[in-house]
Amino acid sequence: MQARRAARELALILFSQFEKEITKYSKKDFEDIIVKSVRILSNSAMEELNLTVGSLIDIKESLDSYEAEHESNLSRPMGAKNKPVQIPMTDEMISKVDTMIDVAEKAILALEIAEFTTLENQSEVKNYTVELAEQFRINNKAIDNEIQKYANGWDISRLVKIDKDILRIAITELLYTKGAPIKVIVDEAVELAKKYSTDDSSAFVNGILAKVIVENGLK
């Protein structure tokens, strides 16, 4: 995982925990919240892994039951080992495996972010996360004005919180930080919306960021 991708994921958790006016936070506050955020990620990873284990156990039990109750095994003597049988329907099994893959991927991502943030030689993650928070603290009114300007009549206070935070992070990067390609910023903001928000959020986020890029003459 790239450091800045990890920083964006961590920044989304950081932004979600702001409980007062952003201008009242200090750099130390941001760093303290990041430590708490890493703990949240680690706990979330453990929960996701437990879900994965639970899904594996469910699949194993389903397979065991199906095999034991198959007609070819019901007629076998008591105590005889069951013979393997074919599974005629795969849709339910595929659905269970897809769910298991999804929670496993989230757990791996959470653990990667936690590792990036805690390793001394990966301080870029923490530093960039703090930079995003600092730049938003300094420029929060201008950034929220950009969102409001292109939100198609929506009052910014009524936007889904996570969509607003994703936009805040991306616009902060687009207008107030250097080094990240525009396409990467937009693509990863859209991915965050797909992963954590509603079905319509990715298109909403993409549309607003496209207008921000055009109106500010970014290339």
mmCIF file of C-alpha atoms in Angstrom:
data_model
loop_
_atom_site.group_PDB
_atom_site.id
_atom_site.type_symbol
_atom_site.label_atom_id
_atom_site.label_comp_id
_atom_site.label_asym_id
_atom_site.label_seq_id
_atom_site.Cartn_x
_atom_site.Cartn_y
_atom_site.Cartn_z
ATOM 1 C CA MET A 1 0.000 0.000 0.000
ATOM 2 C CA GLN A 2 1.257 3.492 -0.827
ATOM 3 C CA ALA A 3 1.824 5.800 2.115
ATOM 4 C CA ARG A 4 -0.508 8.532 0.870
ATOM 5 C CA ARG A 5 -3.306 6.082 0.225
ATOM 6 C CA ALA A 6 -2.945 4.918 3.824
ATOM 7 C CA ALA A 7 -2.904 8.563 4.953
ATOM 8 C CA ARG A 8 -6.188 9.283 3.145
ATOM 9 C CA GLU A 9 -7.879 6.333 4.835
ATOM 10 C CA LEU A 10 -6.525 7.459 8.191
ATOM 11 C CA ALA A 11 -7.533 11.081 7.518
ATOM 12 C CA LEU A 12 -11.113 9.951 6.887
ATOM 13 C CA ILE A 13 -11.215 8.395 10.347
ATOM 14 C CA LEU A 14 -9.530 11.494 11.794
ATOM 15 C CA PHE A 15 -12.026 13.880 10.192
ATOM 16 C CA SER A 16 -14.952 11.764 11.391
ATOM 17 C CA GLN A 17 -13.861 12.314 15.002
ATOM 18 C CA PHE A 18 -13.777 16.106 14.994
ATOM 19 C CA GLU A 19 -16.224 17.081 17.740
ATOM 20 C CA LYS A 20 -15.791 20.871 17.745
ATOM 21 C CA GLU A 21 -14.887 23.729 15.409
ATOM 22 C CA ILE A 22 -11.855 22.638 13.418
ATOM 23 C CA THR A 23 -10.019 25.871 14.246
ATOM 24 C CA LYS A 24 -9.953 24.880 17.923
ATOM 25 C CA TYR A 25 -7.764 21.847 17.246
ATOM 26 C CA SER A 26 -3.974 21.942 17.486
ATOM 27 C CA LYS A 27 -1.368 19.805 15.746
ATOM 28 C CA LYS A 28 -0.999 17.892 19.023
ATOM 29 C CA ASP A 29 -4.756 17.228 19.012
ATOM 30 C CA PHE A 30 -4.477 15.798 15.498
ATOM 31 C CA GLU A 31 -1.600 13.532 16.529
ATOM 32 C CA ASP A 32 -3.511 12.293 19.574
ATOM 33 C CA ILE A 33 -6.577 11.520 17.477
ATOM 34 C CA ILE A 34 -4.401 9.652 14.961
ATOM 35 C CA VAL A 35 -3.158 7.373 17.749
ATOM 36 C CA LYS A 36 -6.775 6.692 18.724
ATOM 37 C CA SER A 37 -7.642 6.155 15.058
ATOM 38 C CA VAL A 38 -4.944 3.505 14.687
ATOM 39 C CA ARG A 39 -6.414 1.730 17.702
ATOM 40 C CA ILE A 40 -9.844 1.913 16.078
ATOM 41 C CA LEU A 41 -8.397 0.427 12.875
ATOM 42 C CA SER A 42 -6.689 -2.374 14.778
ATOM 43 C CA ASN A 43 -9.894 -3.195 16.680
ATOM 44 C CA SER A 44 -11.863 -3.034 13.434
ATOM 45 C CA ALA A 45 -9.401 -5.412 11.800
ATOM 46 C CA MET A 46 -9.817 -7.877 14.641
ATOM 47 C CA GLU A 47 -13.597 -7.697 14.302
ATOM 48 C CA GLU A 48 -13.398 -8.204 10.538
ATOM 49 C CA LEU A 49 -11.066 -11.175 10.971
ATOM 50 C CA ASN A 50 -13.436 -12.681 13.533
ATOM 51 C CA LEU A 51 -16.260 -12.296 11.011
ATOM 52 C CA THR A 52 -14.097 -14.009 8.408
ATOM 53 C CA VAL A 53 -13.420 -16.898 10.763
ATOM 54 C CA GLY A 54 -17.151 -17.093 11.522
ATOM 55 C CA SER A 55 -17.926 -17.239 7.796
ATOM 56 C CA LEU A 56 -15.376 -19.996 7.302
ATOM 57 C CA ILE A 57 -16.913 -22.001 10.145
ATOM 58 C CA ASP A 58 -20.402 -21.538 8.635
ATOM 59 C CA ILE A 59 -19.163 -22.760 5.253
ATOM 60 C CA LYS A 60 -17.423 -25.747 6.833
ATOM 61 C CA GLU A 61 -20.557 -26.673 8.800
ATOM 62 C CA SER A 62 -22.732 -26.322 5.695
ATOM 63 C CA LEU A 63 -20.417 -28.573 3.724
ATOM 64 C CA ASP A 64 -20.262 -31.136 6.528
ATOM 65 C CA SER A 65 -24.049 -31.205 6.842
ATOM 66 C CA TYR A 66 -24.602 -31.429 3.099
ATOM 67 C CA GLU A 67 -22.132 -34.279 2.805
ATOM 68 C CA ALA A 68 -23.526 -36.199 5.794
ATOM 69 C CA GLU A 69 -27.140 -35.841 4.637
ATOM 70 C CA HIS A 70 -26.479 -36.717 1.017
ATOM 71 C CA GLU A 71 -28.308 -39.884 -0.067
ATOM 72 C CA SER A 72 -25.044 -41.633 -0.888
ATOM 73 C CA ASN A 73 -23.899 -41.276 2.732
ATOM 74 C CA LEU A 74 -27.210 -41.857 4.502
ATOM 75 C CA SER A 75 -27.128 -45.472 3.353
ATOM 76 C CA ARG A 76 -23.597 -46.090 4.629
ATOM 77 C CA PRO A 77 -22.988 -48.087 7.848
ATOM 78 C CA MET A 78 -22.884 -46.216 11.168
ATOM 79 C CA GLY A 79 -19.371 -44.969 11.911
ATOM 80 C CA ALA A 80 -18.221 -45.216 8.305
ATOM 81 C CA LYS A 81 -16.439 -42.178 6.973
ATOM 82 C CA ASN A 82 -18.565 -40.061 4.616
ATOM 83 C CA LYS A 83 -17.715 -40.118 0.930
ATOM 84 C CA PRO A 84 -17.125 -36.786 -0.827
ATOM 85 C CA VAL A 85 -20.142 -35.616 -2.841
ATOM 86 C CA GLN A 86 -20.713 -33.050 -5.573
ATOM 87 C CA ILE A 87 -22.284 -29.677 -4.733
ATOM 88 C CA PRO A 88 -25.017 -29.038 -7.318
ATOM 89 C CA MET A 89 -25.789 -25.384 -6.434
ATOM 90 C CA THR A 90 -22.965 -22.867 -6.096
ATOM 91 C CA ASP A 91 -24.743 -19.507 -5.743
ATOM 92 C CA GLU A 92 -25.149 -19.613 -1.966
ATOM 93 C CA MET A 93 -21.558 -20.748 -1.470
ATOM 94 C CA ILE A 94 -20.256 -18.021 -3.803
ATOM 95 C CA SER A 95 -22.205 -15.394 -1.871
ATOM 96 C CA LYS A 96 -20.701 -16.570 1.413
ATOM 97 C CA VAL A 97 -17.196 -16.590 -0.043
ATOM 98 C CA ASP A 98 -17.668 -13.100 -1.526
ATOM 99 C CA THR A 99 -18.702 -11.791 1.902
ATOM 100 C CA MET A 100 -15.703 -13.473 3.471
ATOM 101 C CA ILE A 101 -13.326 -11.968 0.889
ATOM 102 C CA ASP A 102 -14.811 -8.510 1.471
ATOM 103 C CA VAL A 103 -14.336 -8.559 5.245
ATOM 104 C CA ALA A 104 -10.866 -10.089 4.868
ATOM 105 C CA GLU A 105 -9.781 -7.331 2.473
ATOM 106 C CA LYS A 106 -11.028 -4.666 4.882
ATOM 107 C CA ALA A 107 -9.146 -6.318 7.720
ATOM 108 C CA ILE A 108 -5.939 -6.484 5.693
ATOM 109 C CA LEU A 109 -6.296 -2.816 4.730
ATOM 110 C CA ALA A 110 -6.860 -1.774 8.327
ATOM 111 C CA LEU A 111 -3.823 -3.708 9.500
ATOM 112 C CA GLU A 112 -1.677 -2.243 6.703
ATOM 113 C CA ILE A 113 -2.666 1.286 7.682
ATOM 114 C CA ALA A 114 -1.953 0.583 11.331
ATOM 115 C CA GLU A 115 1.435 -0.863 10.404
ATOM 116 C CA PHE A 116 2.299 2.078 8.143
ATOM 117 C CA THR A 117 1.441 4.534 10.884
ATOM 118 C CA THR A 118 3.274 2.854 13.730
ATOM 119 C CA LEU A 119 6.510 1.905 11.965
ATOM 120 C CA GLU A 120 9.192 4.560 12.453
ATOM 121 C CA ASN A 121 10.323 4.380 8.825
ATOM 122 C CA GLN A 122 6.775 4.970 7.606
ATOM 123 C CA SER A 123 6.218 8.303 9.354
ATOM 124 C CA GLU A 124 5.144 9.747 5.995
ATOM 125 C CA VAL A 125 1.660 8.361 6.688
ATOM 126 C CA LYS A 126 1.301 10.181 9.984
ATOM 127 C CA ASN A 127 2.945 13.351 8.656
ATOM 128 C CA TYR A 128 0.715 13.529 5.578
ATOM 129 C CA THR A 129 -2.402 12.827 7.622
ATOM 130 C CA VAL A 130 -1.501 15.684 9.975
ATOM 131 C CA GLU A 131 -0.735 17.928 6.983
ATOM 132 C CA LEU A 132 -4.199 17.265 5.546
ATOM 133 C CA ALA A 133 -5.815 18.091 8.885
ATOM 134 C CA GLU A 134 -3.676 21.227 9.334
ATOM 135 C CA GLN A 135 -4.419 22.505 5.830
ATOM 136 C CA PHE A 136 -8.119 21.886 6.327
ATOM 137 C CA ARG A 137 -8.013 23.699 9.676
ATOM 138 C CA ILE A 138 -6.418 26.728 8.007
ATOM 139 C CA ASN A 139 -8.604 26.697 4.884
ATOM 140 C CA ASN A 140 -11.817 25.057 6.120
ATOM 141 C CA LYS A 141 -14.152 27.893 5.125
ATOM 142 C CA ALA A 142 -12.811 28.089 1.569
ATOM 143 C CA ILE A 143 -12.941 24.291 1.213
ATOM 144 C CA ASP A 144 -16.514 24.053 2.492
ATOM 145 C CA ASN A 145 -17.461 26.923 0.173
ATOM 146 C CA GLU A 146 -16.133 24.875 -2.757
ATOM 147 C CA ILE A 147 -18.353 21.958 -1.719
ATOM 148 C CA GLN A 148 -21.381 24.190 -1.215
ATOM 149 C CA LYS A 149 -20.831 25.903 -4.564
ATOM 150 C CA TYR A 150 -21.064 22.669 -6.543
ATOM 151 C CA ALA A 151 -23.438 20.621 -4.371
ATOM 152 C CA ASN A 152 -26.417 21.210 -6.687
ATOM 153 C CA GLY A 153 -28.557 23.086 -4.194
ATOM 154 C CA TRP A 154 -27.785 20.843 -1.215
ATOM 155 C CA ASP A 155 -27.103 22.628 2.047
ATOM 156 C CA ILE A 156 -23.627 21.484 3.114
ATOM 157 C CA SER A 157 -24.922 20.874 6.647
ATOM 158 C CA ARG A 158 -27.326 18.267 5.255
ATOM 159 C CA LEU A 159 -24.792 16.300 3.244
ATOM 160 C CA VAL A 160 -23.912 12.789 4.377
ATOM 161 C CA LYS A 161 -21.072 13.313 6.870
ATOM 162 C CA ILE A 162 -18.733 10.784 5.310
ATOM 163 C CA ASP A 163 -19.274 12.236 1.811
ATOM 164 C CA LYS A 164 -18.474 15.679 3.156
ATOM 165 C CA ASP A 165 -15.305 14.434 4.845
ATOM 166 C CA ILE A 166 -14.159 12.608 1.700
ATOM 167 C CA LEU A 167 -14.660 15.816 -0.293
ATOM 168 C CA ARG A 168 -12.876 17.884 2.328
ATOM 169 C CA ILE A 169 -9.841 15.619 2.205
ATOM 170 C CA ALA A 170 -9.733 15.533 -1.603
ATOM 171 C CA ILE A 171 -10.220 19.296 -2.036
ATOM 172 C CA THR A 172 -7.568 19.958 0.599
ATOM 173 C CA GLU A 173 -5.196 17.831 -1.454
ATOM 174 C CA LEU A 174 -6.194 19.412 -4.763
ATOM 175 C CA LEU A 175 -5.865 23.026 -3.632
ATOM 176 C CA TYR A 176 -3.483 23.116 -0.679
ATOM 177 C CA THR A 177 -0.966 20.262 -0.886
ATOM 178 C CA LYS A 178 1.627 19.300 -3.474
ATOM 179 C CA GLY A 179 2.922 16.120 -4.992
ATOM 180 C CA ALA A 180 -0.153 13.941 -5.477
ATOM 181 C CA PRO A 181 -1.419 13.608 -9.084
ATOM 182 C CA ILE A 182 -4.939 14.973 -9.596
ATOM 183 C CA LYS A 183 -6.184 11.691 -11.068
ATOM 184 C CA VAL A 184 -4.937 9.743 -8.049
ATOM 185 C CA ILE A 185 -6.637 12.146 -5.619
ATOM 186 C CA VAL A 186 -9.968 11.892 -7.446
ATOM 187 C CA ASP A 187 -9.793 8.131 -8.031
ATOM 188 C CA GLU A 188 -9.038 7.400 -4.383
ATOM 189 C CA ALA A 189 -11.766 9.778 -3.163
ATOM 190 C CA VAL A 190 -14.239 7.922 -5.380
ATOM 191 C CA GLU A 191 -12.979 4.587 -4.030
ATOM 192 C CA LEU A 192 -13.441 5.791 -0.436
ATOM 193 C CA ALA A 193 -17.021 6.781 -1.297
ATOM 194 C CA LYS A 194 -17.702 3.372 -2.864
ATOM 195 C CA LYS A 195 -16.224 1.593 0.130
ATOM 196 C CA TYR A 196 -17.713 3.548 3.008
ATOM 197 C CA SER A 197 -20.772 5.480 1.816
ATOM 198 C CA THR A 198 -24.013 5.071 -0.151
ATOM 199 C CA ASP A 199 -24.504 3.715 -3.670
ATOM 200 C CA ASP A 200 -24.852 7.234 -5.117
ATOM 201 C CA SER A 201 -21.942 8.776 -3.234
ATOM 202 C CA SER A 202 -19.128 7.915 -5.626
ATOM 203 C CA ALA A 203 -20.807 9.698 -8.544
ATOM 204 C CA PHE A 204 -21.642 12.668 -6.282
ATOM 205 C CA VAL A 205 -18.032 12.948 -5.057
ATOM 206 C CA ASN A 206 -16.638 12.552 -8.574
ATOM 207 C CA GLY A 207 -18.970 15.237 -9.960
ATOM 208 C CA ILE A 208 -18.056 17.846 -7.367
ATOM 209 C CA LEU A 209 -14.329 17.195 -7.659
ATOM 210 C CA ALA A 210 -14.523 17.464 -11.456
ATOM 211 C CA LYS A 211 -16.069 20.939 -11.095
ATOM 212 C CA VAL A 212 -13.471 21.983 -8.507
ATOM 213 C CA ILE A 213 -10.694 20.956 -10.904
ATOM 214 C CA VAL A 214 -12.174 22.801 -13.892
ATOM 215 C CA GLU A 215 -13.151 25.964 -12.008
ATOM 216 C CA ASN A 216 -9.727 26.258 -10.343
ATOM 217 C CA GLY A 217 -7.814 25.615 -13.558
ATOM 218 C CA LEU A 218 -6.046 22.537 -12.209
ATOM 219 C CA LYS A 219 -4.146 20.239 -14.549
#
